[in-house]
Amino acid sequence: MSQSAAITGMGVVICGPKEIPDATGNALSAISMAAQEAGLDLREIDGLLINQNELIADDHLTLDLSRRGAFGTLKVLYELESKGTTMSVLLKQATDMVNAGEADNIVVVFADAAISPNAPSGAAFASMGGDTGYRGLERAGGMLGAVAAYALIAQHYFVERNAGVDDLFAVAQAQRSWAVENPLAWIREPLTREKYDEAPLVAAPLRRLDCARPVSGAAAFIVSKPNSSNSLNPVFVRGMAQRHTMRRRHAPHSPWRPVGAAEVFTDALKQARTTVDAIDNLQIYDAFTIVPLVMMEELGVVGPGEAGSFIAAGNTRHGGSLPINTGGGQISGFYLQGATPLIEAVTQLRGQGGNRQIADAGTSMVVSVGGRLESVNALVMGVQQ
Amino acid sequence: MTIDWLLHESAAPSDVAPLTEYLAGSAEGMLVLPFCAACKHPLDLDQLHCDECAHQERVWEAVDPAGRVTVSIMMNRVDARYVKQDAAYPVIEVSLNSGHRIIVSTSTVSDTPMAPGTEVRLEFVRVGTQNIPRIINTAVKG
Ligand SMILES: [Zn+2]
């Protein structure tokens, strides 16, 4: 049986807060790191798939990345935008293309320049919106920035699931417990309730510690057929499913639920020819603490309204029955959009988690979301093809 | 028309599509929203085809400026580019009796959220050159 395509290299660059960000430079650095792991000369790269990222407009990757680097003749080159699910979609596409023989060594890359010494963290995200269309009307209603949109989702969840701030705190604290052991995490001290309550409210009920930590940086993955020049165990993309039920602003459509998430979960497992019991870690796109609560329930891994108590009981921590966001997630780790949960899944499956390593990690599920929980993607990755 | 207590004119929406009909209605003091021309299903402002029956024509109609609060939040981080005051203020999602959902604040100063299920009526305030709906909250404050 011939070997299937796999992730054979990964590179991650995270800038310090004093560094001037450069999306293209960081992307090329991450690509070099990934190529080195895969045992590739840069000129052997024949595919480049770019996560289009216009969340913050100033500095982002374009197709010109292909000229700025030292790649071989490219057989495939494009940018894709599928909101927070883009990186997962691109990894699946790269896998399929290598398996089909359309290219041999494809790079999947994301870069963000969210913060710089002149723009404090969160400032760029706070200004999202504009004066036209729905976003224009929302702004005229006083709703400013992405945090407000997720604060409304949190309130819907609270009302319909009889939940509250204790549940948000449970997420923040559990993820911090993982971040303590992640050298890439922005904050590595255990989180107490006192510290959480001291964090400023951004849009109540969400505090600053309920929000992802913006960083400038890049992530790159090489997808190729594994061979003896790879320095690390390959990670296989085994299945993917998605639903996109764009958020309508009228009855009877839900203003907050990620419709179709349960089907995404079961479809992804079916694609991967595996079962829920095989999933030994779950990495969820967690731009806000409310997201893991909602997604765990909508996927069906816990019942409605049970996520907070499940997390507070320690089930998602190290040694728990279902480890979740084992690098601290986007909240306590770093926010490289859809790359964050993928980086952690690859880290665990390669056994590179150090003190946070899950014993015998064999199968990960990455759940990414886009927009206001309107796009949902589940990607199953494993050490077996 | 009362000048808005909350937002500077910099927060006024542009009257280009898809807000043209909506803002033309609000200029006349009416809340004008789109419906499917065939089945009368409420539509989003920028929605061209009906999600209920797939019909491709819509009509704009003045609706009862009233509904119920679904949820509300407080905006604690105040963006001085758009907001006149320093204190946190409520942002409220209202499900109108027409079936449309809109995001609004209150017509007079408020520092509290509104309970889900509260029945509300809207009036317009002035933000820049536009009329913007706000929940009438004077009666609540008594
Ligand atoms: Zn219709």
PDB file of C-alpha atoms in Angstrom, chain A residues 79-325:
ATOM      1  CA  GLU A  79      -5.600  32.075  -1.446  1.00  0.00           C
ATOM      2  CA  LEU A  80      -8.732  30.855   0.299  1.00  0.00           C
ATOM      3  CA  GLU A  81     -11.181  32.546   2.631  1.00  0.00           C
ATOM      4  CA  SER A  82     -13.521  30.420   4.712  1.00  0.00           C
ATOM      5  CA  LYS A  83     -13.359  32.511   7.882  1.00  0.00           C
ATOM      6  CA  GLY A  84     -11.962  30.710  10.942  1.00  0.00           C
ATOM      7  CA  THR A  85     -12.186  27.332   9.228  1.00  0.00           C
ATOM      8  CA  THR A  86      -9.810  28.231   6.368  1.00  0.00           C
ATOM      9  CA  MET A  87      -6.647  26.499   7.624  1.00  0.00           C
ATOM     10  CA  SER A  88      -8.481  23.217   8.199  1.00  0.00           C
ATOM     11  CA  VAL A  89     -10.019  23.373   4.731  1.00  0.00           C
ATOM     12  CA  LEU A  90      -6.612  24.091   3.158  1.00  0.00           C
ATOM     13  CA  LEU A  91      -4.931  21.178   4.959  1.00  0.00           C
ATOM     14  CA  LYS A  92      -7.600  18.819   3.660  1.00  0.00           C
ATOM     15  CA  GLN A  93      -7.283  20.224   0.143  1.00  0.00           C
ATOM     16  CA  ALA A  94      -3.488  19.921   0.216  1.00  0.00           C
ATOM     17  CA  THR A  95      -3.804  16.313   1.354  1.00  0.00           C
ATOM     18  CA  ASP A  96      -6.214  15.488  -1.456  1.00  0.00           C
ATOM     19  CA  MET A  97      -4.020  17.206  -4.067  1.00  0.00           C
ATOM     20  CA  VAL A  98      -0.861  15.387  -3.026  1.00  0.00           C
ATOM     21  CA  ASN A  99      -2.732  12.079  -2.976  1.00  0.00           C
ATOM     22  CA  ALA A 100      -4.034  12.836  -6.476  1.00  0.00           C
ATOM     23  CA  GLY A 101      -0.530  13.607  -7.740  1.00  0.00           C
ATOM     24  CA  GLU A 102      -1.309  17.247  -8.567  1.00  0.00           C
ATOM     25  CA  ALA A 103       1.704  18.401  -6.542  1.00  0.00           C
ATOM     26  CA  ASP A 104       4.238  16.759  -4.238  1.00  0.00           C
ATOM     27  CA  ASN A 105       5.150  19.238  -1.513  1.00  0.00           C
ATOM     28  CA  ILE A 106       2.446  21.728  -0.658  1.00  0.00           C
ATOM     29  CA  VAL A 107       2.777  24.528   1.894  1.00  0.00           C
ATOM     30  CA  VAL A 108      -0.302  25.686   3.811  1.00  0.00           C
ATOM     31  CA  VAL A 109       0.394  29.022   5.451  1.00  0.00           C
ATOM     32  CA  PHE A 110      -1.207  31.655   7.678  1.00  0.00           C
ATOM     33  CA  ALA A 111       0.190  34.931   8.976  1.00  0.00           C
ATOM     34  CA  ASP A 112      -1.227  37.710  11.089  1.00  0.00           C
ATOM     35  CA  ALA A 113       0.071  41.116  12.084  1.00  0.00           C
ATOM     36  CA  ALA A 114      -2.508  41.737  14.786  1.00  0.00           C
ATOM     37  CA  ILE A 115      -0.356  43.737  17.170  1.00  0.00           C
ATOM     38  CA  SER A 116       2.643  45.984  16.915  1.00  0.00           C
ATOM     39  CA  PRO A 117       4.520  48.233  19.331  1.00  0.00           C
ATOM     40  CA  ASN A 118       2.248  51.106  18.184  1.00  0.00           C
ATOM     41  CA  ALA A 119      -1.068  49.264  18.407  1.00  0.00           C
ATOM     42  CA  PRO A 120      -1.869  47.600  21.730  1.00  0.00           C
ATOM     43  CA  SER A 121      -3.442  44.185  21.818  1.00  0.00           C
ATOM     44  CA  GLY A 122      -7.086  44.120  20.878  1.00  0.00           C
ATOM     45  CA  ALA A 123      -7.169  47.634  19.457  1.00  0.00           C
ATOM     46  CA  ALA A 124      -7.227  46.443  15.873  1.00  0.00           C
ATOM     47  CA  PHE A 125     -10.020  43.963  16.552  1.00  0.00           C
ATOM     48  CA  ALA A 126     -12.045  46.579  18.409  1.00  0.00           C
ATOM     49  CA  SER A 127     -12.262  48.732  15.293  1.00  0.00           C
ATOM     50  CA  MET A 128     -13.724  45.986  13.124  1.00  0.00           C
ATOM     51  CA  GLY A 129     -16.971  46.864  11.440  1.00  0.00           C
ATOM     52  CA  GLY A 130     -17.682  49.811   9.199  1.00  0.00           C
ATOM     53  CA  ASP A 131     -20.468  52.187   8.286  1.00  0.00           C
ATOM     54  CA  THR A 132     -22.291  50.090   5.691  1.00  0.00           C
ATOM     55  CA  GLY A 133     -24.773  47.234   5.779  1.00  0.00           C
ATOM     56  CA  TYR A 134     -25.596  45.340   8.937  1.00  0.00           C
ATOM     57  CA  ARG A 135     -22.270  46.143  10.531  1.00  0.00           C
ATOM     58  CA  GLY A 136     -23.045  49.830   9.986  1.00  0.00           C
ATOM     59  CA  LEU A 137     -26.428  49.477  11.674  1.00  0.00           C
ATOM     60  CA  GLU A 138     -24.940  47.480  14.538  1.00  0.00           C
ATOM     61  CA  ARG A 139     -22.377  50.190  15.081  1.00  0.00           C
ATOM     62  CA  ALA A 140     -25.189  52.765  15.143  1.00  0.00           C
ATOM     63  CA  GLY A 141     -26.728  50.596  17.883  1.00  0.00           C
ATOM     64  CA  GLY A 142     -23.550  50.981  19.923  1.00  0.00           C
ATOM     65  CA  MET A 143     -22.266  47.480  19.159  1.00  0.00           C
ATOM     66  CA  LEU A 144     -18.557  47.869  18.523  1.00  0.00           C
ATOM     67  CA  GLY A 145     -16.160  45.044  17.718  1.00  0.00           C
ATOM     68  CA  ALA A 146     -16.151  41.251  17.694  1.00  0.00           C
ATOM     69  CA  VAL A 147     -16.261  40.920  21.488  1.00  0.00           C
ATOM     70  CA  ALA A 148     -19.772  42.410  21.569  1.00  0.00           C
ATOM     71  CA  ALA A 149     -21.028  39.835  19.067  1.00  0.00           C
ATOM     72  CA  TYR A 150     -19.740  36.993  21.224  1.00  0.00           C
ATOM     73  CA  ALA A 151     -21.024  38.645  24.410  1.00  0.00           C
ATOM     74  CA  LEU A 152     -24.504  38.456  22.859  1.00  0.00           C
ATOM     75  CA  ILE A 153     -23.932  34.778  22.039  1.00  0.00           C
ATOM     76  CA  ALA A 154     -22.850  34.229  25.656  1.00  0.00           C
ATOM     77  CA  GLN A 155     -26.028  35.857  26.939  1.00  0.00           C
ATOM     78  CA  HIS A 156     -28.163  33.693  24.659  1.00  0.00           C
ATOM     79  CA  TYR A 157     -26.337  30.641  25.983  1.00  0.00           C
ATOM     80  CA  PHE A 158     -26.797  31.783  29.584  1.00  0.00           C
ATOM     81  CA  VAL A 159     -30.530  32.308  29.113  1.00  0.00           C
ATOM     82  CA  GLU A 160     -31.252  29.118  27.196  1.00  0.00           C
ATOM     83  CA  ARG A 161     -28.954  26.820  29.163  1.00  0.00           C
ATOM     84  CA  ASN A 162     -29.323  28.363  32.614  1.00  0.00           C
ATOM     85  CA  ALA A 163     -25.585  28.995  32.627  1.00  0.00           C
ATOM     86  CA  GLY A 164     -23.469  31.885  33.856  1.00  0.00           C
ATOM     87  CA  VAL A 165     -20.104  33.452  34.493  1.00  0.00           C
ATOM     88  CA  ASP A 166     -18.934  30.428  36.517  1.00  0.00           C
ATOM     89  CA  ASP A 167     -19.011  28.456  33.287  1.00  0.00           C
ATOM     90  CA  LEU A 168     -16.883  31.007  31.425  1.00  0.00           C
ATOM     91  CA  PHE A 169     -14.399  30.976  34.289  1.00  0.00           C
ATOM     92  CA  ALA A 170     -14.234  27.171  34.188  1.00  0.00           C
ATOM     93  CA  VAL A 171     -13.068  27.368  30.564  1.00  0.00           C
ATOM     94  CA  ALA A 172     -10.534  30.118  31.246  1.00  0.00           C
ATOM     95  CA  GLN A 173      -9.084  28.281  34.247  1.00  0.00           C
ATOM     96  CA  ALA A 174      -8.907  24.852  32.590  1.00  0.00           C
ATOM     97  CA  GLN A 175      -7.177  26.245  29.522  1.00  0.00           C
ATOM     98  CA  ARG A 176      -4.741  28.197  31.640  1.00  0.00           C
ATOM     99  CA  SER A 177      -3.801  24.957  33.370  1.00  0.00           C
ATOM    100  CA  TRP A 178      -2.624  23.706  29.976  1.00  0.00           C
ATOM    101  CA  ALA A 179      -0.907  26.984  29.040  1.00  0.00           C
ATOM    102  CA  VAL A 180       1.300  26.674  32.114  1.00  0.00           C
ATOM    103  CA  GLU A 181       3.166  23.902  30.256  1.00  0.00           C
ATOM    104  CA  ASN A 182       3.202  25.530  26.795  1.00  0.00           C
ATOM    105  CA  PRO A 183       6.377  27.533  26.053  1.00  0.00           C
ATOM    106  CA  LEU A 184       4.538  29.389  23.261  1.00  0.00           C
ATOM    107  CA  ALA A 185       1.705  30.559  25.529  1.00  0.00           C
ATOM    108  CA  TRP A 186       1.528  34.277  26.317  1.00  0.00           C
ATOM    109  CA  ILE A 187       0.667  33.684  29.959  1.00  0.00           C
ATOM    110  CA  ARG A 188       1.737  30.706  32.022  1.00  0.00           C
ATOM    111  CA  GLU A 189       0.561  31.312  35.579  1.00  0.00           C
ATOM    112  CA  PRO A 190      -2.357  29.289  36.976  1.00  0.00           C
ATOM    113  CA  LEU A 191      -5.576  31.310  36.945  1.00  0.00           C
ATOM    114  CA  THR A 192      -7.424  31.990  40.193  1.00  0.00           C
ATOM    115  CA  ARG A 193     -11.002  33.202  40.433  1.00  0.00           C
ATOM    116  CA  GLU A 194      -9.721  36.355  42.060  1.00  0.00           C
ATOM    117  CA  LYS A 195      -7.456  37.148  39.101  1.00  0.00           C
ATOM    118  CA  TYR A 196     -10.251  36.364  36.661  1.00  0.00           C
ATOM    119  CA  ASP A 197     -12.681  38.685  38.445  1.00  0.00           C
ATOM    120  CA  GLU A 198     -10.049  41.437  38.435  1.00  0.00           C
ATOM    121  CA  ALA A 199      -9.753  41.340  34.644  1.00  0.00           C
ATOM    122  CA  PRO A 200     -11.547  44.305  33.053  1.00  0.00           C
ATOM    123  CA  LEU A 201     -14.899  43.725  31.411  1.00  0.00           C
ATOM    124  CA  VAL A 202     -14.773  44.326  27.664  1.00  0.00           C
ATOM    125  CA  ALA A 203     -18.397  43.619  26.796  1.00  0.00           C
ATOM    126  CA  ALA A 204     -20.191  42.091  29.770  1.00  0.00           C
ATOM    127  CA  PRO A 205     -20.298  39.239  30.457  1.00  0.00           C
ATOM    128  CA  LEU A 206     -16.950  38.852  28.655  1.00  0.00           C
ATOM    129  CA  ARG A 207     -13.796  39.988  30.406  1.00  0.00           C
ATOM    130  CA  ARG A 208     -10.405  40.454  28.821  1.00  0.00           C
ATOM    131  CA  LEU A 209      -9.450  36.981  30.081  1.00  0.00           C
ATOM    132  CA  ASP A 210     -12.415  35.540  28.151  1.00  0.00           C
ATOM    133  CA  CYS A 211     -10.911  36.774  24.888  1.00  0.00           C
ATOM    134  CA  ALA A 212      -8.226  35.348  22.626  1.00  0.00           C
ATOM    135  CA  ARG A 213      -4.760  36.781  22.911  1.00  0.00           C
ATOM    136  CA  PRO A 214      -3.892  38.521  19.607  1.00  0.00           C
ATOM    137  CA  VAL A 215      -0.312  38.026  18.445  1.00  0.00           C
ATOM    138  CA  SER A 216       1.660  38.741  15.324  1.00  0.00           C
ATOM    139  CA  GLY A 217       3.152  35.670  13.778  1.00  0.00           C
ATOM    140  CA  ALA A 218       2.793  32.878  11.262  1.00  0.00           C
ATOM    141  CA  ALA A 219       2.235  29.159  10.946  1.00  0.00           C
ATOM    142  CA  ALA A 220       3.154  26.877   8.054  1.00  0.00           C
ATOM    143  CA  PHE A 221       2.534  23.189   7.383  1.00  0.00           C
ATOM    144  CA  ILE A 222       4.121  21.026   4.694  1.00  0.00           C
ATOM    145  CA  VAL A 223       1.884  18.345   3.211  1.00  0.00           C
ATOM    146  CA  SER A 224       3.778  15.635   1.322  1.00  0.00           C
ATOM    147  CA  LYS A 225       4.165  11.878   1.146  1.00  0.00           C
ATOM    148  CA  PRO A 226       6.198  10.806   4.176  1.00  0.00           C
ATOM    149  CA  ASN A 227       9.696   9.521   3.502  1.00  0.00           C
ATOM    150  CA  SER A 228      12.929   8.811   5.311  1.00  0.00           C
ATOM    151  CA  SER A 229      14.081  12.442   5.198  1.00  0.00           C
ATOM    152  CA  ASN A 230      11.253  13.576   7.515  1.00  0.00           C
ATOM    153  CA  SER A 231      12.605  14.309  10.964  1.00  0.00           C
ATOM    154  CA  LEU A 232       9.338  13.672  12.813  1.00  0.00           C
ATOM    155  CA  ASN A 233       6.418  11.262  12.656  1.00  0.00           C
ATOM    156  CA  PRO A 234       3.910  12.206   9.974  1.00  0.00           C
ATOM    157  CA  VAL A 235       0.430  13.357  10.951  1.00  0.00           C
ATOM    158  CA  PHE A 236      -2.375  12.265   8.664  1.00  0.00           C
ATOM    159  CA  VAL A 237      -5.483  14.280   7.853  1.00  0.00           C
ATOM    160  CA  ARG A 238      -8.076  11.542   7.989  1.00  0.00           C
ATOM    161  CA  GLY A 239     -11.425  13.203   7.570  1.00  0.00           C
ATOM    162  CA  MET A 240     -13.216  16.517   7.489  1.00  0.00           C
ATOM    163  CA  ALA A 241     -16.779  17.777   7.520  1.00  0.00           C
ATOM    164  CA  GLN A 242     -18.282  21.249   7.579  1.00  0.00           C
ATOM    165  CA  ARG A 243     -21.545  23.189   7.637  1.00  0.00           C
ATOM    166  CA  HIS A 244     -22.072  26.833   6.781  1.00  0.00           C
ATOM    167  CA  THR A 245     -25.443  28.146   7.900  1.00  0.00           C
ATOM    168  CA  MET A 246     -24.821  31.848   7.605  1.00  0.00           C
ATOM    169  CA  ARG A 247     -26.290  33.851  10.446  1.00  0.00           C
ATOM    170  CA  ARG A 248     -29.667  35.289   9.437  1.00  0.00           C
ATOM    171  CA  ARG A 249     -31.157  38.164  11.351  1.00  0.00           C
ATOM    172  CA  HIS A 250     -34.771  37.101  11.389  1.00  0.00           C
ATOM    173  CA  ALA A 251     -37.069  34.430  12.735  1.00  0.00           C
ATOM    174  CA  PRO A 252     -37.110  31.478  12.832  1.00  0.00           C
ATOM    175  CA  HIS A 253     -33.311  31.282  12.505  1.00  0.00           C
ATOM    176  CA  SER A 254     -31.322  31.105  15.744  1.00  0.00           C
ATOM    177  CA  PRO A 255     -29.353  34.230  16.590  1.00  0.00           C
ATOM    178  CA  TRP A 256     -26.583  32.177  18.186  1.00  0.00           C
ATOM    179  CA  ARG A 257     -26.557  28.398  17.711  1.00  0.00           C
ATOM    180  CA  PRO A 258     -24.026  26.775  15.340  1.00  0.00           C
ATOM    181  CA  VAL A 259     -26.593  24.839  13.340  1.00  0.00           C
ATOM    182  CA  GLY A 260     -25.360  21.495  12.031  1.00  0.00           C
ATOM    183  CA  ALA A 261     -22.490  21.043  14.471  1.00  0.00           C
ATOM    184  CA  ALA A 262     -23.667  17.587  15.574  1.00  0.00           C
ATOM    185  CA  GLU A 263     -23.761  16.463  11.934  1.00  0.00           C
ATOM    186  CA  VAL A 264     -20.277  17.898  11.368  1.00  0.00           C
ATOM    187  CA  PHE A 265     -19.007  15.837  14.294  1.00  0.00           C
ATOM    188  CA  THR A 266     -20.483  12.535  13.128  1.00  0.00           C
ATOM    189  CA  ASP A 267     -19.667  13.161   9.460  1.00  0.00           C
ATOM    190  CA  ALA A 268     -16.009  13.894  10.247  1.00  0.00           C
ATOM    191  CA  LEU A 269     -15.704  10.688  12.275  1.00  0.00           C
ATOM    192  CA  LYS A 270     -17.306   8.747   9.431  1.00  0.00           C
ATOM    193  CA  GLN A 271     -14.927  10.292   6.891  1.00  0.00           C
ATOM    194  CA  ALA A 272     -12.054   9.250   9.127  1.00  0.00           C
ATOM    195  CA  ARG A 273     -13.505   5.754   9.519  1.00  0.00           C
ATOM    196  CA  THR A 274     -13.287   6.054  13.290  1.00  0.00           C
ATOM    197  CA  THR A 275     -15.504   6.566  16.331  1.00  0.00           C
ATOM    198  CA  VAL A 276     -15.801   9.111  19.099  1.00  0.00           C
ATOM    199  CA  ASP A 277     -14.003   6.749  21.480  1.00  0.00           C
ATOM    200  CA  ALA A 278     -10.830   7.086  19.401  1.00  0.00           C
ATOM    201  CA  ILE A 279     -10.659  10.868  19.871  1.00  0.00           C
ATOM    202  CA  ASP A 280      -8.173  11.414  22.655  1.00  0.00           C
ATOM    203  CA  ASN A 281      -7.919  15.177  22.419  1.00  0.00           C
ATOM    204  CA  LEU A 282     -10.179  17.916  21.122  1.00  0.00           C
ATOM    205  CA  GLN A 283      -8.804  21.229  19.927  1.00  0.00           C
ATOM    206  CA  ILE A 284     -11.487  23.905  19.592  1.00  0.00           C
ATOM    207  CA  TYR A 285     -11.180  27.326  17.976  1.00  0.00           C
ATOM    208  CA  ASP A 286     -11.776  29.355  21.111  1.00  0.00           C
ATOM    209  CA  ALA A 287     -11.606  33.043  20.290  1.00  0.00           C
ATOM    210  CA  PHE A 288     -13.782  33.511  23.393  1.00  0.00           C
ATOM    211  CA  THR A 289     -14.454  31.273  26.428  1.00  0.00           C
ATOM    212  CA  ILE A 290     -18.079  30.943  25.393  1.00  0.00           C
ATOM    213  CA  VAL A 291     -17.075  29.017  22.258  1.00  0.00           C
ATOM    214  CA  PRO A 292     -15.868  25.752  23.869  1.00  0.00           C
ATOM    215  CA  LEU A 293     -18.994  25.703  26.062  1.00  0.00           C
ATOM    216  CA  VAL A 294     -21.321  26.058  23.095  1.00  0.00           C
ATOM    217  CA  MET A 295     -19.367  23.788  20.784  1.00  0.00           C
ATOM    218  CA  MET A 296     -18.939  20.902  23.253  1.00  0.00           C
ATOM    219  CA  GLU A 297     -22.705  20.805  23.659  1.00  0.00           C
ATOM    220  CA  GLU A 298     -23.590  21.329  20.013  1.00  0.00           C
ATOM    221  CA  LEU A 299     -21.134  18.631  18.905  1.00  0.00           C
ATOM    222  CA  GLY A 300     -22.789  16.320  21.413  1.00  0.00           C
ATOM    223  CA  VAL A 301     -19.774  15.479  23.589  1.00  0.00           C
ATOM    224  CA  VAL A 302     -21.793  16.667  26.628  1.00  0.00           C
ATOM    225  CA  GLY A 303     -25.487  17.389  27.105  1.00  0.00           C
ATOM    226  CA  PRO A 304     -27.113  20.845  26.864  1.00  0.00           C
ATOM    227  CA  GLY A 305     -26.009  23.052  29.748  1.00  0.00           C
ATOM    228  CA  GLU A 306     -23.457  20.507  30.998  1.00  0.00           C
ATOM    229  CA  ALA A 307     -20.228  21.830  29.519  1.00  0.00           C
ATOM    230  CA  GLY A 308     -19.316  24.157  32.396  1.00  0.00           C
ATOM    231  CA  SER A 309     -19.682  21.552  35.117  1.00  0.00           C
ATOM    232  CA  PHE A 310     -17.894  18.964  32.944  1.00  0.00           C
ATOM    233  CA  ILE A 311     -14.949  21.335  32.594  1.00  0.00           C
ATOM    234  CA  ALA A 312     -14.998  22.488  36.231  1.00  0.00           C
ATOM    235  CA  ALA A 313     -14.812  18.827  37.305  1.00  0.00           C
ATOM    236  CA  GLY A 314     -11.431  18.579  35.571  1.00  0.00           C
ATOM    237  CA  ASN A 315     -12.476  16.371  32.673  1.00  0.00           C
ATOM    238  CA  THR A 316     -10.772  18.549  30.062  1.00  0.00           C
ATOM    239  CA  ARG A 317      -7.508  18.976  31.986  1.00  0.00           C
ATOM    240  CA  HIS A 318      -4.390  16.853  31.938  1.00  0.00           C
ATOM    241  CA  GLY A 319      -5.383  13.316  32.951  1.00  0.00           C
ATOM    242  CA  GLY A 320      -9.084  14.036  32.345  1.00  0.00           C
ATOM    243  CA  SER A 321     -11.410  11.955  30.205  1.00  0.00           C
ATOM    244  CA  LEU A 322     -11.418  14.429  27.290  1.00  0.00           C
ATOM    245  CA  PRO A 323      -8.444  16.811  27.118  1.00  0.00           C
ATOM    246  CA  ILE A 324      -9.463  20.031  25.364  1.00  0.00           C
ATOM    247  CA  ASN A 325      -7.284  22.868  24.058  1.00  0.00           C
TER     248      ASN A 325
END
